[in-house]
PDB file of C-alpha atoms in Angstrom:
ATOM      1  CA  MET A   1      -0.074   0.225  -0.398  1.00 38.00           C
ATOM      2  CA  LYS A   2       2.804   1.965   0.754  1.00 37.00           C
ATOM      3  CA  ARG A   3       3.847   1.734  -2.596  1.00 42.00           C
ATOM      4  CA  VAL A   4       1.372   2.290  -4.264  1.00 36.00           C
ATOM      5  CA  LEU A   5       0.961   5.625  -2.138  1.00 36.00           C
ATOM      6  CA  LEU A   6       4.584   7.315  -2.747  1.00 36.00           C
ATOM      7  CA  SER A   7       3.888   5.697  -6.813  1.00 44.00           C
ATOM      8  CA  VAL A   8       1.048   7.805  -7.092  1.00 35.00           C
ATOM      9  CA  VAL A   9       2.980  11.159  -4.416  1.00 34.00           C
ATOM     10  CA  ALA A  10       5.403  10.607  -7.792  1.00 42.00           C
ATOM     11  CA  THR A  11       3.568  11.002 -10.473  1.00 40.00           C
ATOM     12  CA  ALA A  12       1.142  14.050  -8.797  1.00 38.00           C
ATOM     13  CA  ALA A  13       4.379  16.057  -8.006  1.00 39.00           C
ATOM     14  CA  LEU A  14       5.874  15.457 -11.459  1.00 38.00           C
ATOM     15  CA  TRP A  15       2.098  16.631 -13.362  1.00 38.00           C
ATOM     16  CA  ALA A  16       2.902  19.754 -10.762  1.00 38.00           C
ATOM     17  CA  ALA A  17       5.523  20.713 -12.026  1.00 40.00           C
ATOM     18  CA  PRO A  18       5.262  22.408 -15.645  1.00 42.00           C
ATOM     19  CA  SER A  19       1.858  24.015 -14.538  1.00 40.00           C
ATOM     20  CA  LEU A  20       3.937  25.753 -11.569  1.00 35.00           C
ATOM     21  CA  ALA A  21       6.503  26.833 -13.585  1.00 42.00           C
ATOM     22  CA  ALA A  22       3.888  29.090 -15.987  1.00 42.00           C
ATOM     23  CA  ASP A  23       2.320  30.357 -12.802  1.00 47.00           C
ATOM     24  CA  PRO A  24       2.107  33.518 -13.448  1.00 50.00           C
ATOM     25  CA  GLY A  25       1.793  34.800 -10.217  1.00 56.00           C
ATOM     26  CA  ALA A  26       5.193  34.027  -9.414  1.00 47.00           C
ATOM     27  CA  PRO A  27       8.960  35.628  -9.818  1.00 49.00           C
ATOM     28  CA  MET A  28      10.906  35.960 -12.561  1.00 47.00           C
ATOM     29  CA  GLU A  29      13.985  35.614 -12.989  1.00 44.00           C
ATOM     30  CA  GLU A  30      15.085  38.513 -14.551  1.00 41.00           C
ATOM     31  CA  ILE A  31      17.548  37.992 -17.906  1.00 39.00           C
ATOM     32  CA  PRO A  32      20.535  39.705 -17.964  1.00 44.00           C
ATOM     33  CA  VAL A  33      20.956  41.745 -21.835  1.00 59.00           C
ATOM     34  CA  GLY A  34      24.363  42.954 -23.024  1.00 84.00           C
ATOM     35  CA  PHE A  35      24.755  47.090 -23.655  1.00 95.00           C
ATOM     36  CA  SER A  36      24.246  47.628 -27.268  1.00 97.00           C
ATOM     37  CA  TRP A  37      26.319  49.941 -29.212  1.00 98.00           C
ATOM     38  CA  THR A  38      23.388  50.776 -32.122  1.00 98.00           C
ATOM     39  CA  GLY A  39      22.258  54.240 -32.253  1.00 98.00           C
ATOM     40  CA  ALA A  40      23.703  57.749 -32.384  1.00 98.00           C
ATOM     41  CA  TYR A  41      25.288  59.389 -30.812  1.00 98.00           C
ATOM     42  CA  VAL A  42      27.735  63.109 -31.070  1.00 98.00           C
ATOM     43  CA  GLY A  43      30.500  64.139 -28.092  1.00 98.00           C
ATOM     44  CA  VAL A  44      33.207  66.389 -27.593  1.00 98.00           C
ATOM     45  CA  GLN A  45      37.262  65.591 -28.375  1.00 98.00           C
ATOM     46  CA  GLY A  46      40.631  67.094 -28.038  1.00 98.00           C
ATOM     47  CA  GLY A  47      44.055  65.875 -28.420  1.00 98.00           C
ATOM     48  CA  TYR A  48      48.186  66.869 -29.575  1.00 98.00           C
ATOM     49  CA  GLY A  49      49.089  66.035 -33.613  1.00 98.00           C
ATOM     50  CA  TRP A  50      52.483  66.085 -34.559  1.00 98.00           C
ATOM     51  CA  GLY A  51      53.879  65.518 -37.795  1.00 98.00           C
ATOM     52  CA  THR A  52      56.298  66.964 -40.910  1.00 97.00           C
ATOM     53  CA  SER A  53      55.710  70.050 -43.026  1.00 97.00           C
ATOM     54  CA  ASP A  54      58.673  68.850 -46.139  1.00 96.00           C
ATOM     55  CA  SER A  55      59.061  71.689 -48.981  1.00 94.00           C
ATOM     56  CA  THR A  56      60.061  70.777 -52.371  1.00 90.00           C
ATOM     57  CA  PHE A  57      61.244  73.325 -55.048  1.00 85.00           C
ATOM     58  CA  PRO A  58      61.758  71.016 -58.685  1.00 82.00           C
ATOM     59  CA  PRO A  59      63.972  74.701 -60.023  1.00 78.00           C
ATOM     60  CA  SER A  60      66.392  74.025 -57.485  1.00 81.00           C
ATOM     61  CA  PRO A  61      66.424  71.011 -55.069  1.00 80.00           C
ATOM     62  CA  THR A  62      68.188  71.868 -52.863  1.00 84.00           C
ATOM     63  CA  ALA A  63      65.895  74.711 -51.329  1.00 89.00           C
ATOM     64  CA  ALA A  64      64.018  72.455 -50.048  1.00 92.00           C
ATOM     65  CA  THR A  65      62.925  72.426 -45.583  1.00 94.00           C
ATOM     66  CA  TYR A  66      61.500  70.249 -43.256  1.00 96.00           C
ATOM     67  CA  GLY A  67      59.870  70.986 -40.566  1.00 97.00           C
ATOM     68  CA  ASP A  68      58.537  69.746 -37.310  1.00 97.00           C
ATOM     69  CA  LEU A  69      54.082  70.022 -37.105  1.00 98.00           C
ATOM     70  CA  ASP A  70      53.081  69.901 -33.347  1.00 98.00           C
ATOM     71  CA  GLY A  71      50.082  71.358 -31.743  1.00 98.00           C
ATOM     72  CA  PHE A  72      47.129  70.719 -30.174  1.00 98.00           C
ATOM     73  CA  LEU A  73      43.626  70.186 -31.318  1.00 98.00           C
ATOM     74  CA  GLY A  74      40.660  69.722 -29.806  1.00 98.00           C
ATOM     75  CA  GLY A  75      36.636  69.833 -31.725  1.00 98.00           C
ATOM     76  CA  ILE A  76      33.443  67.653 -32.010  1.00 98.00           C
ATOM     77  CA  TYR A  77      32.232  64.575 -33.461  1.00 98.00           C
ATOM     78  CA  ALA A  78      28.999  62.780 -33.862  1.00 98.00           C
ATOM     79  CA  GLY A  79      27.855  59.691 -35.895  1.00 98.00           C
ATOM     80  CA  ALA A  80      25.784  55.820 -35.742  1.00 98.00           C
ATOM     81  CA  ASN A  81      26.507  52.747 -35.037  1.00 98.00           C
ATOM     82  CA  TRP A  82      24.372  49.410 -35.903  1.00 98.00           C
ATOM     83  CA  GLN A  83      25.312  46.328 -34.286  1.00 98.00           C
ATOM     84  CA  THR A  84      24.973  43.327 -35.810  1.00 97.00           C
ATOM     85  CA  GLY A  85      26.539  40.359 -33.101  1.00 97.00           C
ATOM     86  CA  ASN A  86      29.456  41.529 -31.975  1.00 97.00           C
ATOM     87  CA  PHE A  87      30.499  43.423 -34.439  1.00 98.00           C
ATOM     88  CA  VAL A  88      30.309  46.723 -34.953  1.00 98.00           C
ATOM     89  CA  PHE A  89      30.127  49.023 -37.622  1.00 98.00           C
ATOM     90  CA  GLY A  90      29.851  53.074 -37.682  1.00 98.00           C
ATOM     91  CA  ILE A  91      29.734  56.600 -40.252  1.00 98.00           C
ATOM     92  CA  GLU A  92      31.649  59.172 -37.950  1.00 98.00           C
ATOM     93  CA  ALA A  93      32.459  63.101 -39.047  1.00 98.00           C
ATOM     94  CA  ASP A  94      34.349  65.769 -36.950  1.00 98.00           C
ATOM     95  CA  ALA A  95      35.539  69.952 -36.705  1.00 98.00           C
ATOM     96  CA  ASN A  96      38.569  70.676 -34.930  1.00 98.00           C
ATOM     97  CA  ILE A  97      40.202  74.221 -34.711  1.00 98.00           C
ATOM     98  CA  SER A  98      44.181  73.754 -34.690  1.00 98.00           C
ATOM     99  CA  SER A  99      47.324  75.377 -32.802  1.00 98.00           C
ATOM    100  CA  VAL A 100      49.666  72.363 -35.088  1.00 98.00           C
ATOM    101  CA  ASP A 101      52.015  74.449 -36.544  1.00 98.00           C
ATOM    102  CA  ALA A 102      56.349  74.422 -37.420  1.00 97.00           C
ATOM    103  CA  SER A 103      58.469  76.915 -38.967  1.00 95.00           C
ATOM    104  CA  SER A 104      61.325  74.632 -40.118  1.00 95.00           C
ATOM    105  CA  ASP A 105      65.218  73.948 -40.639  1.00 93.00           C
ATOM    106  CA  LEU A 106      67.032  76.422 -42.219  1.00 93.00           C
ATOM    107  CA  ASN A 107      67.833  74.988 -46.519  1.00 91.00           C
ATOM    108  CA  PRO A 108      71.165  76.356 -48.113  1.00 90.00           C
ATOM    109  CA  PHE A 109      70.531  79.553 -48.427  1.00 89.00           C
ATOM    110  CA  GLY A 110      68.657  80.848 -46.273  1.00 91.00           C
ATOM    111  CA  GLU A 111      65.301  79.966 -45.975  1.00 91.00           C
ATOM    112  CA  TYR A 112      62.764  78.637 -44.449  1.00 94.00           C
ATOM    113  CA  ILE A 113      59.091  78.100 -44.134  1.00 95.00           C
ATOM    114  CA  ASP A 114      55.975  78.936 -41.290  1.00 97.00           C
ATOM    115  CA  THR A 115      53.287  76.267 -41.763  1.00 97.00           C
ATOM    116  CA  ASP A 116      50.074  76.517 -39.626  1.00 98.00           C
ATOM    117  CA  VAL A 117      46.935  73.486 -39.576  1.00 98.00           C
ATOM    118  CA  ASN A 118      44.208  76.103 -39.008  1.00 98.00           C
ATOM    119  CA  TRP A 119      41.526  73.500 -38.961  1.00 98.00           C
ATOM    120  CA  THR A 120      40.447  69.873 -39.764  1.00 98.00           C
ATOM    121  CA  ALA A 121      37.736  67.393 -40.687  1.00 98.00           C
ATOM    122  CA  GLY A 122      36.865  64.514 -41.599  1.00 97.00           C
ATOM    123  CA  LEU A 123      34.767  61.978 -42.763  1.00 98.00           C
ATOM    124  CA  ARG A 124      35.706  58.049 -41.655  1.00 98.00           C
ATOM    125  CA  GLY A 125      33.749  54.139 -41.462  1.00 98.00           C
ATOM    126  CA  ARG A 126      34.587  52.443 -38.513  1.00 98.00           C
ATOM    127  CA  ILE A 127      34.168  49.140 -37.995  1.00 98.00           C
ATOM    128  CA  GLY A 128      34.518  47.210 -34.125  1.00 98.00           C
ATOM    129  CA  TYR A 129      34.541  44.436 -32.467  1.00 98.00           C
ATOM    130  CA  ALA A 130      31.989  44.460 -28.737  1.00 98.00           C
ATOM    131  CA  ILE A 131      32.648  42.544 -25.879  1.00 97.00           C
ATOM    132  CA  ASP A 132      29.977  44.092 -23.599  1.00 97.00           C
ATOM    133  CA  ARG A 133      30.488  47.706 -22.240  1.00 98.00           C
ATOM    134  CA  TRP A 134      34.230  47.472 -24.867  1.00 98.00           C
ATOM    135  CA  MET A 135      34.783  48.078 -28.465  1.00 98.00           C
ATOM    136  CA  VAL A 136      37.876  48.389 -30.030  1.00 98.00           C
ATOM    137  CA  TYR A 137      37.597  49.556 -33.516  1.00 98.00           C
ATOM    138  CA  GLY A 138      39.789  50.283 -36.566  1.00 98.00           C
ATOM    139  CA  THR A 139      38.818  54.133 -39.065  1.00 98.00           C
ATOM    140  CA  GLY A 140      39.419  55.306 -42.143  1.00 98.00           C
ATOM    141  CA  GLY A 141      38.391  57.919 -44.501  1.00 98.00           C
ATOM    142  CA  LEU A 142      38.546  61.582 -45.887  1.00 98.00           C
ATOM    143  CA  ALA A 143      40.863  64.056 -43.845  1.00 98.00           C
ATOM    144  CA  VAL A 144      40.321  67.474 -44.241  1.00 98.00           C
ATOM    145  CA  ALA A 145      42.560  70.493 -43.503  1.00 98.00           C
ATOM    146  CA  ASP A 146      42.958  73.928 -44.108  1.00 98.00           C
ATOM    147  CA  VAL A 147      46.532  75.192 -44.205  1.00 98.00           C
ATOM    148  CA  ASP A 148      48.949  78.919 -44.789  1.00 97.00           C
ATOM    149  CA  MET A 149      52.413  78.696 -44.906  1.00 96.00           C
ATOM    150  CA  ALA A 150      54.981  81.542 -45.735  1.00 96.00           C
ATOM    151  CA  ALA A 151      58.471  80.654 -47.099  1.00 94.00           C
ATOM    152  CA  ARG A 152      60.890  83.104 -45.879  1.00 93.00           C
ATOM    153  CA  VAL A 153      64.322  84.479 -45.606  1.00 93.00           C
ATOM    154  CA  LEU A 154      66.122  85.756 -43.050  1.00 89.00           C
ATOM    155  CA  PRO A 155      65.218  88.067 -41.340  1.00 87.00           C
ATOM    156  CA  GLY A 156      62.209  86.597 -42.029  1.00 84.00           C
ATOM    157  CA  VAL A 157      60.689  88.792 -45.721  1.00 92.00           C
ATOM    158  CA  SER A 158      58.325  86.646 -47.316  1.00 93.00           C
ATOM    159  CA  PHE A 159      59.025  85.511 -50.221  1.00 92.00           C
ATOM    160  CA  ALA A 160      56.117  82.956 -51.167  1.00 92.00           C
ATOM    161  CA  THR A 161      52.712  82.722 -49.110  1.00 95.00           C
ATOM    162  CA  ALA A 162      49.415  80.673 -49.377  1.00 95.00           C
ATOM    163  CA  ASP A 163      46.393  79.746 -47.869  1.00 96.00           C
ATOM    164  CA  GLU A 164      44.460  75.909 -49.577  1.00 96.00           C
ATOM    165  CA  THR A 165      42.557  73.414 -48.046  1.00 97.00           C
ATOM    166  CA  LEU A 166      43.961  70.244 -49.071  1.00 98.00           C
ATOM    167  CA  VAL A 167      42.021  66.816 -48.853  1.00 98.00           C
ATOM    168  CA  GLY A 168      43.123  63.720 -48.783  1.00 98.00           C
ATOM    169  CA  TRP A 169      42.914  60.531 -46.487  1.00 98.00           C
ATOM    170  CA  THR A 170      42.897  59.143 -42.810  1.00 98.00           C
ATOM    171  CA  ALA A 171      43.433  56.023 -40.387  1.00 98.00           C
ATOM    172  CA  GLY A 172      43.562  54.416 -36.164  1.00 98.00           C
ATOM    173  CA  ALA A 173      42.224  53.069 -34.477  1.00 98.00           C
ATOM    174  CA  GLY A 174      40.747  53.027 -31.149  1.00 98.00           C
ATOM    175  CA  LEU A 175      39.187  51.932 -27.856  1.00 98.00           C
ATOM    176  CA  GLU A 176      35.907  52.729 -26.077  1.00 98.00           C
ATOM    177  CA  HIS A 177      33.849  52.550 -23.880  1.00 98.00           C
ATOM    178  CA  ALA A 178      29.402  53.025 -22.006  1.00 98.00           C
ATOM    179  CA  PHE A 179      30.717  54.488 -18.618  1.00 98.00           C
ATOM    180  CA  THR A 180      26.951  54.595 -18.517  1.00 97.00           C
ATOM    181  CA  ASP A 181      24.061  53.491 -21.767  1.00 97.00           C
ATOM    182  CA  ARG A 182      24.215  57.441 -22.618  1.00 98.00           C
ATOM    183  CA  LEU A 183      28.091  58.931 -22.020  1.00 98.00           C
ATOM    184  CA  ILE A 184      30.424  56.519 -23.596  1.00 98.00           C
ATOM    185  CA  GLY A 185      34.280  57.666 -23.730  1.00 98.00           C
ATOM    186  CA  ARG A 186      36.986  57.254 -25.963  1.00 98.00           C
ATOM    187  CA  ALA A 187      41.218  57.004 -26.605  1.00 98.00           C
ATOM    188  CA  GLU A 188      41.906  57.173 -30.463  1.00 98.00           C
ATOM    189  CA  TYR A 189      45.168  57.256 -32.652  1.00 98.00           C
ATOM    190  CA  ARG A 190      45.145  58.220 -36.349  1.00 98.00           C
ATOM    191  CA  PHE A 191      47.566  59.038 -39.034  1.00 98.00           C
ATOM    192  CA  SER A 192      46.115  61.319 -41.481  1.00 98.00           C
ATOM    193  CA  ASP A 193      48.138  62.657 -44.995  1.00 98.00           C
ATOM    194  CA  PHE A 194      46.562  65.647 -46.077  1.00 98.00           C
ATOM    195  CA  GLY A 195      48.223  65.990 -49.305  1.00 95.00           C
ATOM    196  CA  GLU A 196      50.489  68.132 -51.159  1.00 95.00           C
ATOM    197  CA  LEU A 197      50.154  72.906 -51.287  1.00 95.00           C
ATOM    198  CA  ASP A 198      50.925  74.301 -54.150  1.00 93.00           C
ATOM    199  CA  PHE A 199      52.684  77.697 -53.511  1.00 92.00           C
ATOM    200  CA  VAL A 200      55.131  79.933 -56.319  1.00 89.00           C
ATOM    201  CA  ALA A 201      58.055  81.827 -55.641  1.00 84.00           C
ATOM    202  CA  PRO A 202      60.129  84.205 -57.178  1.00 80.00           C
ATOM    203  CA  ALA A 203      62.810  80.568 -58.589  1.00 75.00           C
ATOM    204  CA  GLY A 204      59.538  78.654 -59.473  1.00 82.00           C
ATOM    205  CA  PRO A 205      56.990  76.486 -58.623  1.00 89.00           C
ATOM    206  CA  GLY A 206      56.960  74.619 -55.026  1.00 91.00           C
ATOM    207  CA  TRP A 207      54.875  72.017 -52.940  1.00 94.00           C
ATOM    208  CA  LEU A 208      54.143  72.082 -49.534  1.00 96.00           C
ATOM    209  CA  ASP A 209      53.439  68.480 -48.061  1.00 97.00           C
ATOM    210  CA  VAL A 210      51.919  67.637 -44.626  1.00 97.00           C
ATOM    211  CA  LYS A 211      51.643  64.761 -42.726  1.00 98.00           C
ATOM    212  CA  MET A 212      50.172  64.507 -38.976  1.00 98.00           C
ATOM    213  CA  HIS A 213      49.624  62.483 -35.972  1.00 98.00           C
ATOM    214  CA  THR A 214      47.006  62.367 -34.051  1.00 98.00           C
ATOM    215  CA  VAL A 215      46.339  61.044 -29.987  1.00 98.00           C
ATOM    216  CA  SER A 216      42.763  62.302 -29.116  1.00 98.00           C
ATOM    217  CA  VAL A 217      40.426  61.645 -26.583  1.00 98.00           C
ATOM    218  CA  GLY A 218      36.561  61.918 -25.495  1.00 98.00           C
ATOM    219  CA  ILE A 219      32.985  61.513 -24.521  1.00 98.00           C
ATOM    220  CA  ALA A 220      30.195  61.168 -25.898  1.00 98.00           C
ATOM    221  CA  TYR A 221      26.231  60.856 -25.833  1.00 98.00           C
ATOM    222  CA  LYS A 222      24.195  57.965 -27.115  1.00 98.00           C
ATOM    223  CA  PHE A 223      20.747  58.397 -27.977  1.00 97.00           C
TER     224      PHE A 223
END
């Protein structure tokens, strides 16, 4: 008799288990959801830039000059991300005011070139790999810079000047962290080749080649 009773109790328990699990009145365990990088954002950034502003004078190769750019820059950036699995794809634009400049060495003729990078901007694609609130990414695309130059001869008299908006390319990588669901910080490195600025000197045409490295940090608000 005891065996029959135990069998009935066990069978009843097995039938009751699914019903209890489906009981709408029973408290449900909350399933944690990972951070989503999908969405638009806008941020501010600041950093340091360094590079080269080297000139070429085809009529007189010995008149070439070599300058070392450096200075600070800061501005805004905005973009949008689309996440699929751990991969994040995005597009981003930025604009920065710059104090990056250079005064080149003297060439054998006592000439030198002052270079000023007044502002920079860009439009880039991004590909990242995210693990919850951390993301490492690569970026590349269009780079733009407004550059002034003045070729001078000692004691500082200009013999050629030019102001041009240069268009080139940029590539780099960065690391982002979502401190909250809305605030995202970043650290980024980029290399930019802005191309050549043309100028005309008394001896003939010249070209100024502008290349720059930048490191920056930023904070963005995600919508």
